[in-house]
Amino acid sequence: MKQISNIAAFIKYNREKQKLTQGQLAEMSGTGIHFIRDLEQGRSALRLDKVNQVLKMFGHRLAISSAKTDPYEIWYNYYDKPVKITKK
């Protein structure tokens, strides 16, 4: 099994595995092709709701894996850091 190290690689790997173009994935997920390109290139400033729209196509979503509830503390601890993708 191929190891996925980040969201960009995860999206690209799964898109190619399902033989989808970036345009097809954009259309199916309700996002734009520029968003898919930015996502696959690892752009750091992306809307989380749109990222989850794309991840939903592969049966995944982003979620905070800790019990912390303070939004600032979450932002401070997770901003610009890798996140764990889990299947629910």
PDB file of C-alpha atoms in Angstrom:
ATOM      1  CA  MET A   1       0.000   0.000   0.000  1.00  0.00           C
ATOM      2  CA  LYS A   2       1.283   3.458  -0.883  1.00  0.00           C
ATOM      3  CA  GLN A   3       2.073   5.753   2.065  1.00  0.00           C
ATOM      4  CA  ILE A   4       0.355   9.162   1.891  1.00  0.00           C
ATOM      5  CA  SER A   5       2.268  11.914   3.671  1.00  0.00           C
ATOM      6  CA  ASN A   6      -0.070  14.904   3.264  1.00  0.00           C
ATOM      7  CA  ILE A   7      -3.454  16.023   1.978  1.00  0.00           C
ATOM      8  CA  ALA A   8      -2.142  17.088  -1.435  1.00  0.00           C
ATOM      9  CA  ALA A   9      -0.598  13.688  -2.091  1.00  0.00           C
ATOM     10  CA  PHE A  10      -3.678  11.926  -0.705  1.00  0.00           C
ATOM     11  CA  ILE A  11      -6.024  13.795  -3.056  1.00  0.00           C
ATOM     12  CA  LYS A  12      -3.814  13.342  -6.106  1.00  0.00           C
ATOM     13  CA  TYR A  13      -3.191   9.654  -5.402  1.00  0.00           C
ATOM     14  CA  ASN A  14      -6.897   8.889  -4.955  1.00  0.00           C
ATOM     15  CA  ARG A  15      -7.929  10.998  -7.951  1.00  0.00           C
ATOM     16  CA  GLU A  16      -5.482   9.164 -10.195  1.00  0.00           C
ATOM     17  CA  LYS A  17      -6.461   5.810  -8.672  1.00  0.00           C
ATOM     18  CA  GLN A  18     -10.059   6.478  -9.728  1.00  0.00           C
ATOM     19  CA  LYS A  19      -8.824   7.693 -13.150  1.00  0.00           C
ATOM     20  CA  LEU A  20     -10.329  11.173 -12.719  1.00  0.00           C
ATOM     21  CA  THR A  21      -8.991  14.374 -14.209  1.00  0.00           C
ATOM     22  CA  GLN A  22      -8.729  17.453 -12.029  1.00  0.00           C
ATOM     23  CA  GLY A  23     -11.705  18.892 -13.929  1.00  0.00           C
ATOM     24  CA  GLN A  24     -13.824  15.816 -13.308  1.00  0.00           C
ATOM     25  CA  LEU A  25     -12.997  15.826  -9.591  1.00  0.00           C
ATOM     26  CA  ALA A  26     -13.802  19.529  -9.386  1.00  0.00           C
ATOM     27  CA  GLU A  27     -17.171  19.010 -11.049  1.00  0.00           C
ATOM     28  CA  MET A  28     -18.060  15.945  -8.973  1.00  0.00           C
ATOM     29  CA  SER A  29     -17.096  17.596  -5.683  1.00  0.00           C
ATOM     30  CA  GLY A  30     -18.769  20.936  -6.428  1.00  0.00           C
ATOM     31  CA  THR A  31     -15.524  22.901  -6.365  1.00  0.00           C
ATOM     32  CA  GLY A  32     -13.522  24.635  -9.083  1.00  0.00           C
ATOM     33  CA  ILE A  33     -10.596  23.300 -11.057  1.00  0.00           C
ATOM     34  CA  HIS A  34      -8.347  26.049  -9.660  1.00  0.00           C
ATOM     35  CA  PHE A  35      -9.209  24.883  -6.140  1.00  0.00           C
ATOM     36  CA  ILE A  36      -8.274  21.279  -7.031  1.00  0.00           C
ATOM     37  CA  ARG A  37      -4.993  22.461  -8.549  1.00  0.00           C
ATOM     38  CA  ASP A  38      -4.196  24.548  -5.464  1.00  0.00           C
ATOM     39  CA  LEU A  39      -5.104  21.623  -3.213  1.00  0.00           C
ATOM     40  CA  GLU A  40      -2.901  19.151  -5.095  1.00  0.00           C
ATOM     41  CA  GLN A  41      -0.011  21.630  -5.109  1.00  0.00           C
ATOM     42  CA  GLY A  42      -0.191  21.893  -1.321  1.00  0.00           C
ATOM     43  CA  ARG A  43      -1.301  25.518  -1.074  1.00  0.00           C
ATOM     44  CA  SER A  44      -1.602  26.332   2.619  1.00  0.00           C
ATOM     45  CA  ALA A  45      -4.500  28.818   2.547  1.00  0.00           C
ATOM     46  CA  LEU A  46      -7.543  26.793   1.516  1.00  0.00           C
ATOM     47  CA  ARG A  47     -11.096  26.777   2.819  1.00  0.00           C
ATOM     48  CA  LEU A  48     -11.593  23.802   5.104  1.00  0.00           C
ATOM     49  CA  ASP A  49     -15.197  23.279   4.012  1.00  0.00           C
ATOM     50  CA  LYS A  50     -14.077  22.918   0.392  1.00  0.00           C
ATOM     51  CA  VAL A  51     -11.233  20.590   1.374  1.00  0.00           C
ATOM     52  CA  ASN A  52     -13.827  18.434   3.132  1.00  0.00           C
ATOM     53  CA  GLN A  53     -16.045  18.516   0.012  1.00  0.00           C
ATOM     54  CA  VAL A  54     -13.191  16.971  -1.981  1.00  0.00           C
ATOM     55  CA  LEU A  55     -12.197  14.502   0.755  1.00  0.00           C
ATOM     56  CA  LYS A  56     -15.844  13.388   0.963  1.00  0.00           C
ATOM     57  CA  MET A  57     -15.469  12.038  -2.592  1.00  0.00           C
ATOM     58  CA  PHE A  58     -13.021   9.488  -1.179  1.00  0.00           C
ATOM     59  CA  GLY A  59     -14.947   8.745   2.031  1.00  0.00           C
ATOM     60  CA  HIS A  60     -12.817  10.952   4.300  1.00  0.00           C
ATOM     61  CA  ARG A  61     -12.987  14.291   6.088  1.00  0.00           C
ATOM     62  CA  LEU A  62     -10.692  16.523   8.115  1.00  0.00           C
ATOM     63  CA  ALA A  63     -11.400  16.730  11.811  1.00  0.00           C
ATOM     64  CA  ILE A  64      -9.544  17.834  14.875  1.00  0.00           C
ATOM     65  CA  SER A  65      -8.370  14.742  16.678  1.00  0.00           C
ATOM     66  CA  SER A  66      -8.047  16.267  20.146  1.00  0.00           C
ATOM     67  CA  ALA A  67     -10.632  17.256  22.735  1.00  0.00           C
ATOM     68  CA  LYS A  68      -9.525  20.912  22.756  1.00  0.00           C
ATOM     69  CA  THR A  69     -12.351  23.362  22.201  1.00  0.00           C
ATOM     70  CA  ASP A  70     -10.658  26.768  22.312  1.00  0.00           C
ATOM     71  CA  PRO A  71     -10.532  27.921  18.639  1.00  0.00           C
ATOM     72  CA  TYR A  72      -7.412  30.052  19.179  1.00  0.00           C
ATOM     73  CA  GLU A  73      -5.553  27.191  20.840  1.00  0.00           C
ATOM     74  CA  ILE A  74      -6.561  24.854  18.010  1.00  0.00           C
ATOM     75  CA  TRP A  75      -5.425  27.398  15.415  1.00  0.00           C
ATOM     76  CA  TYR A  76      -2.163  28.007  17.270  1.00  0.00           C
ATOM     77  CA  ASN A  77      -1.382  24.295  17.640  1.00  0.00           C
ATOM     78  CA  TYR A  78      -2.464  23.153  14.165  1.00  0.00           C
ATOM     79  CA  TYR A  79      -1.798  26.110  11.859  1.00  0.00           C
ATOM     80  CA  ASP A  80       0.566  25.130   9.032  1.00  0.00           C
ATOM     81  CA  LYS A  81       1.196  21.672  10.494  1.00  0.00           C
ATOM     82  CA  PRO A  82       0.386  18.254   9.029  1.00  0.00           C
ATOM     83  CA  VAL A  83      -2.986  16.832   9.979  1.00  0.00           C
ATOM     84  CA  LYS A  84      -4.110  13.242  10.325  1.00  0.00           C
ATOM     85  CA  ILE A  85      -6.770  12.055   7.906  1.00  0.00           C
ATOM     86  CA  THR A  86      -9.078   9.442   9.371  1.00  0.00           C
ATOM     87  CA  LYS A  87     -11.933   7.546   7.804  1.00  0.00           C
ATOM     88  CA  LYS A  88     -15.206   7.754   9.654  1.00  0.00           C
TER      89      LYS A  88
END
